[in-house]
JSON list of C-alpha atoms in Angstrom, two decimals:
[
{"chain": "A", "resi": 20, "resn": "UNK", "atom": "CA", "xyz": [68.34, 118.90, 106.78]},
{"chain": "A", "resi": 21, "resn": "UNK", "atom": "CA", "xyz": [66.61, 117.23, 109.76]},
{"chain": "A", "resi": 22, "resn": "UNK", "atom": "CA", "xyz": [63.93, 114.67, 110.33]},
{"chain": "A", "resi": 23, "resn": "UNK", "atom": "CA", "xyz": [60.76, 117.03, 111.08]},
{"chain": "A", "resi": 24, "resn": "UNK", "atom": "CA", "xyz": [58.43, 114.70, 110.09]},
{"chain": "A", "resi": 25, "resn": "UNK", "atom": "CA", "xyz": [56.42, 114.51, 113.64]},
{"chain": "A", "resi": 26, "resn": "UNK", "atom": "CA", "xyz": [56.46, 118.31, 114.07]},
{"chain": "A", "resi": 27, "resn": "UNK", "atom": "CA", "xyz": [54.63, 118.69, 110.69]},
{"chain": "A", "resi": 28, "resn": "UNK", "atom": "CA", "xyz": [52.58, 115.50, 110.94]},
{"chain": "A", "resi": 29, "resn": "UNK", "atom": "CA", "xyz": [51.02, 117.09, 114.27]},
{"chain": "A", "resi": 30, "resn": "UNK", "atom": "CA", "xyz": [50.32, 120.51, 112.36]},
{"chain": "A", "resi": 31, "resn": "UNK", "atom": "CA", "xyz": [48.86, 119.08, 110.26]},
{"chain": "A", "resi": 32, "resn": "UNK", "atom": "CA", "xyz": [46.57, 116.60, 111.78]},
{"chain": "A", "resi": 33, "resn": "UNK", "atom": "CA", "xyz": [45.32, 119.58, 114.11]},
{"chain": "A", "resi": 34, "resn": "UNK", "atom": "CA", "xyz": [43.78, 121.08, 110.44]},
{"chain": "A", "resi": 35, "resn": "UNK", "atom": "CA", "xyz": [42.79, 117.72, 109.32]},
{"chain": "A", "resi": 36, "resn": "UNK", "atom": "CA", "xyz": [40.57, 117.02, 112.39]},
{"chain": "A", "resi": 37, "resn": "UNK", "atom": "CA", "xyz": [38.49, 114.04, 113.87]},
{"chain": "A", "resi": 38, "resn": "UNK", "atom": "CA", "xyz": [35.65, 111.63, 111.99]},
{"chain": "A", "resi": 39, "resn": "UNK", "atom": "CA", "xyz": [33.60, 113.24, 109.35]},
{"chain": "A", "resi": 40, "resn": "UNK", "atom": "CA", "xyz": [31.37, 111.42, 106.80]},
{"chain": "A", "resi": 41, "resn": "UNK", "atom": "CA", "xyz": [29.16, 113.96, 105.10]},
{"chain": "A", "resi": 42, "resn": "UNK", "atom": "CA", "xyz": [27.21, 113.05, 102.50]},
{"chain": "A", "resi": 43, "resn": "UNK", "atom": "CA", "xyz": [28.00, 115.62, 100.04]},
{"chain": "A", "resi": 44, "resn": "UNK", "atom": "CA", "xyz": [31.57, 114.45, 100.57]},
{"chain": "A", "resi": 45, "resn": "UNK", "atom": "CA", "xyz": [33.00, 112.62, 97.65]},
{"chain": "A", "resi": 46, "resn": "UNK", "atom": "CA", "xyz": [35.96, 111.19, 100.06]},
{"chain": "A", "resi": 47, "resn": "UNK", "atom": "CA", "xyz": [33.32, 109.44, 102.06]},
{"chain": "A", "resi": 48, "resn": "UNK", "atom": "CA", "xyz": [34.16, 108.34, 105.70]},
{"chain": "A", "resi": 49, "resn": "UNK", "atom": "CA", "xyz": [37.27, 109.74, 106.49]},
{"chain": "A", "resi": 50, "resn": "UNK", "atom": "CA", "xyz": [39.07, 110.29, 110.22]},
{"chain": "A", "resi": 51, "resn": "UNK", "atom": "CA", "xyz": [42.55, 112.49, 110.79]},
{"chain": "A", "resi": 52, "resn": "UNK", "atom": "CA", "xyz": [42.62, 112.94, 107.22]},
{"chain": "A", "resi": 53, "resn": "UNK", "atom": "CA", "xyz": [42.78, 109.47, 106.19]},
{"chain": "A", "resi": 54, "resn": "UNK", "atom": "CA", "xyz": [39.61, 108.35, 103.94]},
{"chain": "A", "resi": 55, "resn": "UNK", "atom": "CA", "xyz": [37.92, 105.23, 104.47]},
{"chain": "A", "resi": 56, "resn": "UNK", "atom": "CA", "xyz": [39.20, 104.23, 100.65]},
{"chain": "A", "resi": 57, "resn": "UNK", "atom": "CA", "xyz": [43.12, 105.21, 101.66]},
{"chain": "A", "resi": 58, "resn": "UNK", "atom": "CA", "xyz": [42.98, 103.31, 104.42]},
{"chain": "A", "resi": 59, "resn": "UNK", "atom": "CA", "xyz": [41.21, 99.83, 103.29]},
{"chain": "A", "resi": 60, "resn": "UNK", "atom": "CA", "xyz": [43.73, 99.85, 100.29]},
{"chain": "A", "resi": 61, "resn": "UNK", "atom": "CA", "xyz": [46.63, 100.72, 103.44]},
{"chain": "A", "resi": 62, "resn": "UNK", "atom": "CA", "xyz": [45.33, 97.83, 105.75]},
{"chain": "A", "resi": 63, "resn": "UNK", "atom": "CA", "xyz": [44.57, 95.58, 102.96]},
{"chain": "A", "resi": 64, "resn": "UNK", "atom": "CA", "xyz": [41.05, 95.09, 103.69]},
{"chain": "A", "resi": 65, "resn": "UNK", "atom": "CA", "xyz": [37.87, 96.41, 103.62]},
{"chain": "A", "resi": 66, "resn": "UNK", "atom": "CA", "xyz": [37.03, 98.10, 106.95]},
{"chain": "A", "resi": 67, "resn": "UNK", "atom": "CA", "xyz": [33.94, 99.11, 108.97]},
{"chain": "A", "resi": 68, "resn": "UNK", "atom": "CA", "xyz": [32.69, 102.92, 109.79]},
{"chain": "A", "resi": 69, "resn": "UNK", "atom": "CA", "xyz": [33.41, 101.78, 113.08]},
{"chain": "A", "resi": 70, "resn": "UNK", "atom": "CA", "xyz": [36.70, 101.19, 112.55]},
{"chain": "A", "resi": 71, "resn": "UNK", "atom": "CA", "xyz": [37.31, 104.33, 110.89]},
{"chain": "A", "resi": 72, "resn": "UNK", "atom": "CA", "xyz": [35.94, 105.95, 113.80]},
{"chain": "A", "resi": 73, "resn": "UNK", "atom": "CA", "xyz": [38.26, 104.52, 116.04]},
{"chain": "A", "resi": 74, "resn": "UNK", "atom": "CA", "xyz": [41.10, 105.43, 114.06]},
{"chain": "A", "resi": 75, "resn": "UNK", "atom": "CA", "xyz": [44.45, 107.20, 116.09]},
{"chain": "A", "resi": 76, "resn": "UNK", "atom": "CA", "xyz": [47.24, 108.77, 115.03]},
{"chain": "A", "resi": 77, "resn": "UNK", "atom": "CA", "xyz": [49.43, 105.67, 114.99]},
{"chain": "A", "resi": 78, "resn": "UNK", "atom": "CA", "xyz": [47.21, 104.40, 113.02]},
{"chain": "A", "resi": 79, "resn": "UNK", "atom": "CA", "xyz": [47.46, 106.84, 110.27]},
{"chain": "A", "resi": 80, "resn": "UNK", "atom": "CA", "xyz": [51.20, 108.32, 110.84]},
{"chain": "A", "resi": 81, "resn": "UNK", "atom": "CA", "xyz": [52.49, 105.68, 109.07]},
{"chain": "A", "resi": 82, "resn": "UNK", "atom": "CA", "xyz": [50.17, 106.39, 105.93]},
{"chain": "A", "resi": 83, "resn": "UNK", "atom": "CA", "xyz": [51.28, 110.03, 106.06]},
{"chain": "A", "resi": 84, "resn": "UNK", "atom": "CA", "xyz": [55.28, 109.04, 105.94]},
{"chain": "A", "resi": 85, "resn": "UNK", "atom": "CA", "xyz": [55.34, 106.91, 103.17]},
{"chain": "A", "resi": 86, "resn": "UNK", "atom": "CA", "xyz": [52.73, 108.05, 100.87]},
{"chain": "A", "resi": 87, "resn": "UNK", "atom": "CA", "xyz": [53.18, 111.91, 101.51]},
{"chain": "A", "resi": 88, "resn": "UNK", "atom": "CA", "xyz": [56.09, 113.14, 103.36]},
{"chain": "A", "resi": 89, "resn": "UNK", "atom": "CA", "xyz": [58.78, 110.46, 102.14]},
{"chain": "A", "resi": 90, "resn": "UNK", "atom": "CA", "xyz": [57.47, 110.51, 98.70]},
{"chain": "A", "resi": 91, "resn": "UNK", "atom": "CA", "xyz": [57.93, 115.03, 98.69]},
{"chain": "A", "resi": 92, "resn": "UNK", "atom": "CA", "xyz": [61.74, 114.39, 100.27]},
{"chain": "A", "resi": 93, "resn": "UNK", "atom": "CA", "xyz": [60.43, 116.16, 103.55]},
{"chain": "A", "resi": 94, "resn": "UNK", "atom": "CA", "xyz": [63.50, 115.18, 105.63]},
{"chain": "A", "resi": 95, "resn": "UNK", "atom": "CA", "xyz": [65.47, 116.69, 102.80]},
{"chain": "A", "resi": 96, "resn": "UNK", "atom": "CA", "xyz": [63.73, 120.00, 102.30]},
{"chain": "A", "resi": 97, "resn": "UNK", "atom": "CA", "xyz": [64.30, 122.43, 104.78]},
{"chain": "A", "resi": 98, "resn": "UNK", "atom": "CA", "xyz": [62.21, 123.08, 107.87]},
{"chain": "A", "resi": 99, "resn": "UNK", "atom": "CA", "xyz": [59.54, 125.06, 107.39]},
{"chain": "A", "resi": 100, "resn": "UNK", "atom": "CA", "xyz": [59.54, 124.71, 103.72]},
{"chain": "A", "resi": 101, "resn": "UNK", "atom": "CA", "xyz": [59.09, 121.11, 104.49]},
{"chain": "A", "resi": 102, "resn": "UNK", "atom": "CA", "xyz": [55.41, 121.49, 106.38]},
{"chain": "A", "resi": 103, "resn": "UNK", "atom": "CA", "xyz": [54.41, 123.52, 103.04]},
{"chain": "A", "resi": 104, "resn": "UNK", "atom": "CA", "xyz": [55.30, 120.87, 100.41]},
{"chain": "A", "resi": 105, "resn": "UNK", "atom": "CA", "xyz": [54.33, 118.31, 102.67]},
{"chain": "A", "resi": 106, "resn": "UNK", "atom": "CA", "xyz": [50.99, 119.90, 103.48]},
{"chain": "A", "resi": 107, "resn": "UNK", "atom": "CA", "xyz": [50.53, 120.45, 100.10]},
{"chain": "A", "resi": 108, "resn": "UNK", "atom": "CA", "xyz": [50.69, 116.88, 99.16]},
{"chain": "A", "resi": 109, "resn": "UNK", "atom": "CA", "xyz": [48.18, 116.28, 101.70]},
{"chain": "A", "resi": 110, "resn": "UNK", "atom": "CA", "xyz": [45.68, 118.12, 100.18]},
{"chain": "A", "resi": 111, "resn": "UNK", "atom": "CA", "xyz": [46.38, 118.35, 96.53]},
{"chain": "A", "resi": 112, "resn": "UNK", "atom": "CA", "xyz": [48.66, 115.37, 95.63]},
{"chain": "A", "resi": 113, "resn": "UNK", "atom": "CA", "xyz": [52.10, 114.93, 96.27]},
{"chain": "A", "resi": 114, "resn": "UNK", "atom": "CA", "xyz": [52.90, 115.56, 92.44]},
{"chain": "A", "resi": 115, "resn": "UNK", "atom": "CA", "xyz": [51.31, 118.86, 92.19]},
{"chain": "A", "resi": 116, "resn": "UNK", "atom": "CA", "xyz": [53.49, 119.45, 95.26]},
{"chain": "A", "resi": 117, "resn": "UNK", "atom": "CA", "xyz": [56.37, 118.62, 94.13]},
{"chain": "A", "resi": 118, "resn": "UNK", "atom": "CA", "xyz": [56.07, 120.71, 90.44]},
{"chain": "A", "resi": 119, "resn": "UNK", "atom": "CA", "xyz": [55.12, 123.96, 92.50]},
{"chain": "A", "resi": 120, "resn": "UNK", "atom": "CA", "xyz": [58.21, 123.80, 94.13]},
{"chain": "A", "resi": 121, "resn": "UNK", "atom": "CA", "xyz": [60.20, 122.55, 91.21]},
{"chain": "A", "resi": 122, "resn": "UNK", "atom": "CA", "xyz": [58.55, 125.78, 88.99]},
{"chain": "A", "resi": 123, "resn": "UNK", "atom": "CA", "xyz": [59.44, 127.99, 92.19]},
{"chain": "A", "resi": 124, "resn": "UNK", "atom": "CA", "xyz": [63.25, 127.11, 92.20]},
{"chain": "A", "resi": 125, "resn": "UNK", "atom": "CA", "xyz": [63.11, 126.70, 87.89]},
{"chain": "A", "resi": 126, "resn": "UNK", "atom": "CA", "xyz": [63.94, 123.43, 87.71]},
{"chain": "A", "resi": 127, "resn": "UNK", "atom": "CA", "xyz": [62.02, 120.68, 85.12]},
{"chain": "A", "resi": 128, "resn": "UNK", "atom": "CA", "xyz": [58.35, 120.37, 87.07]},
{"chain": "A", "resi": 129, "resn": "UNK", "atom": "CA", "xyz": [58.18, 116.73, 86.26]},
{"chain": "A", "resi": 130, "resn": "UNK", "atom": "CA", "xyz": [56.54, 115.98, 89.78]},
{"chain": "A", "resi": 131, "resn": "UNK", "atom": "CA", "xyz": [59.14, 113.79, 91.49]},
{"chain": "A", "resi": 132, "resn": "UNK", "atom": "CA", "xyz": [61.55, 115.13, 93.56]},
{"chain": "A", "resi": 133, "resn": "UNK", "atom": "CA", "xyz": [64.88, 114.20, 93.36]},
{"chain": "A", "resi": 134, "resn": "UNK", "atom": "CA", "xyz": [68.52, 114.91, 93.75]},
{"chain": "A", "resi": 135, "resn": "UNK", "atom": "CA", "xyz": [68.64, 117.55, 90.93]},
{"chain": "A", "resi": 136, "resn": "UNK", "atom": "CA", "xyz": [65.07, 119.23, 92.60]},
{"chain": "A", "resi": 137, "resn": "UNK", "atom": "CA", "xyz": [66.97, 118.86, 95.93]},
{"chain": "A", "resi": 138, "resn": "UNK", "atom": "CA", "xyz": [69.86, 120.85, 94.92]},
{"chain": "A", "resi": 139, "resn": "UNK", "atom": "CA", "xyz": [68.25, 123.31, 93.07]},
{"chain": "A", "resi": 140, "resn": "UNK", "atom": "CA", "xyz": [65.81, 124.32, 96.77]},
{"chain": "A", "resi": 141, "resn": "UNK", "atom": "CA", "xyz": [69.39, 124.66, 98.10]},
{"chain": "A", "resi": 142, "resn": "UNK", "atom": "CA", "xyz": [70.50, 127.10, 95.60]},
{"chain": "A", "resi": 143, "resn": "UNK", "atom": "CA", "xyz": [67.46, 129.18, 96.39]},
{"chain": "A", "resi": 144, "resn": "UNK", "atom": "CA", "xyz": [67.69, 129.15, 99.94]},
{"chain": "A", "resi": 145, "resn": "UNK", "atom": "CA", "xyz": [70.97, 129.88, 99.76]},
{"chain": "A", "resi": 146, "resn": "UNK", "atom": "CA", "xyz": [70.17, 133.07, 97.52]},
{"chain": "A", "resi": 147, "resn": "UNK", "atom": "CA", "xyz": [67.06, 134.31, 98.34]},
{"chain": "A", "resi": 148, "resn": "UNK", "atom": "CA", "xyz": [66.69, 132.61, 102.35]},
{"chain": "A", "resi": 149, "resn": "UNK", "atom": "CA", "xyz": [63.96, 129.90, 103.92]},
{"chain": "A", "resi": 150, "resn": "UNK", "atom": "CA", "xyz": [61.49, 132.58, 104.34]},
{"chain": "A", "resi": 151, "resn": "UNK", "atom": "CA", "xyz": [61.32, 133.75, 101.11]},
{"chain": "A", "resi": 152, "resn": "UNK", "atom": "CA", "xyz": [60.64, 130.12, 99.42]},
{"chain": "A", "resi": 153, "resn": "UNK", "atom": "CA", "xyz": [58.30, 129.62, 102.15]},
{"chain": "A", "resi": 154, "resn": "UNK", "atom": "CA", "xyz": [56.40, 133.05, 101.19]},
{"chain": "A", "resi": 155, "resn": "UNK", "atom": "CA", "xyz": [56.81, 132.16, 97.45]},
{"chain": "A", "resi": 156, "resn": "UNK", "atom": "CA", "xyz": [55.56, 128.66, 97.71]},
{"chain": "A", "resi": 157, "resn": "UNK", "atom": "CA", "xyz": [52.52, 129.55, 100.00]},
{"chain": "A", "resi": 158, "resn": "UNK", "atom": "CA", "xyz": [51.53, 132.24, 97.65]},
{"chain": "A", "resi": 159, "resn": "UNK", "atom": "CA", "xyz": [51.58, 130.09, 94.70]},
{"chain": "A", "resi": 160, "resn": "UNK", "atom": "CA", "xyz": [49.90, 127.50, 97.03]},
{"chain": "A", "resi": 161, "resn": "UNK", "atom": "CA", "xyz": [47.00, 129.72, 97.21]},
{"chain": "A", "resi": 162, "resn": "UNK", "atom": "CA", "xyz": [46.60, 131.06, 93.91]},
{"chain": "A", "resi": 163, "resn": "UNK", "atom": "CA", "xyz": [46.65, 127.26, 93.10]},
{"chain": "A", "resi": 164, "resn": "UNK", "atom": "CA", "xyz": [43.22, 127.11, 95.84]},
{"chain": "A", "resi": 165, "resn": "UNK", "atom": "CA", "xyz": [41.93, 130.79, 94.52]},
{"chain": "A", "resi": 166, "resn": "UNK", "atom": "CA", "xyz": [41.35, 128.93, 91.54]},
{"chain": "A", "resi": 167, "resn": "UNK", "atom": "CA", "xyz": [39.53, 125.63, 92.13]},
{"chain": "A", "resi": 168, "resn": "UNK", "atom": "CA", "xyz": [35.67, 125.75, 91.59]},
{"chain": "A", "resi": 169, "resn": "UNK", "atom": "CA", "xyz": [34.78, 124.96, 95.80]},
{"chain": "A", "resi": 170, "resn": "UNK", "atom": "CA", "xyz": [36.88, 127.27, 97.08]}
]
């Protein structure tokens, strides 16, 4: 598989957007994704709205490696299928990522993906092709948001 991470890092950021802080949002300050909370306990630190503000992707691409994409195997799922899981993460927990794709290729959904998850995408792919586990994921993917209260 390849390293894709950049590719889907800028896909996703372009969804994510710039600075918000809305009230009614339980997340709070939050810039490119990253919450104010996610990135004080990143930096070490407590941090200004200012700061958070003046946040750039360099700041936050590093946050988005190790806590999302390394942690759902992205340079070792396909490409394609690796924006999904990866995006996935991003917005409902890297776990829950990781079991939706370990139900979708019938392996034990334990949430952590590892060399027996890894070999079991490959069987799929190699069966059924890239699209299709991309179609099948994103489909359970939105049943998944079809079903949350604020959607």
């Amino acid at each position: 598989m390849q390293e894709n991470y950049q590719h889907c890092l800028e896909m996703i950021l372009h969804h994510e957007g710039g600075y918000v802080n809305h009230p009614d949002d339980p997340g709070g300050a939050t810039n490119l994704g990253v919450t104010k909370r996610v990135y004080e306990e990143w930096v070490g630190r407590r941090v200004t709205l200012e700061t958070m503000q003046e946040l750039q992707v360099s700041d936050v691409a590093p946050i988005y490696k190790k806590n999302y994409w390394a942690r759902v195997k992205g340079d070792q799922l396909p490409s394609g299928l690796d924006l999904c899981v990866f995006d996935f993460g991003v917005n409902a927990g890297t776990g829950r990522a990781a079991k939706y794709l370990q139900t979708l290729v019938l392996t034990k959904a334990d949430g952590g993906i590892g060399p027996n998850t890894l070999a079991k995408v490959q069987e799929y792919v190699d069966k059924f092709n890239v699209k299709h586990a991309i179609d099948h994921y994103q489909n359970n993917r939105q049943k998944y948001y079809e079903e949350l209260s604020t959607f």
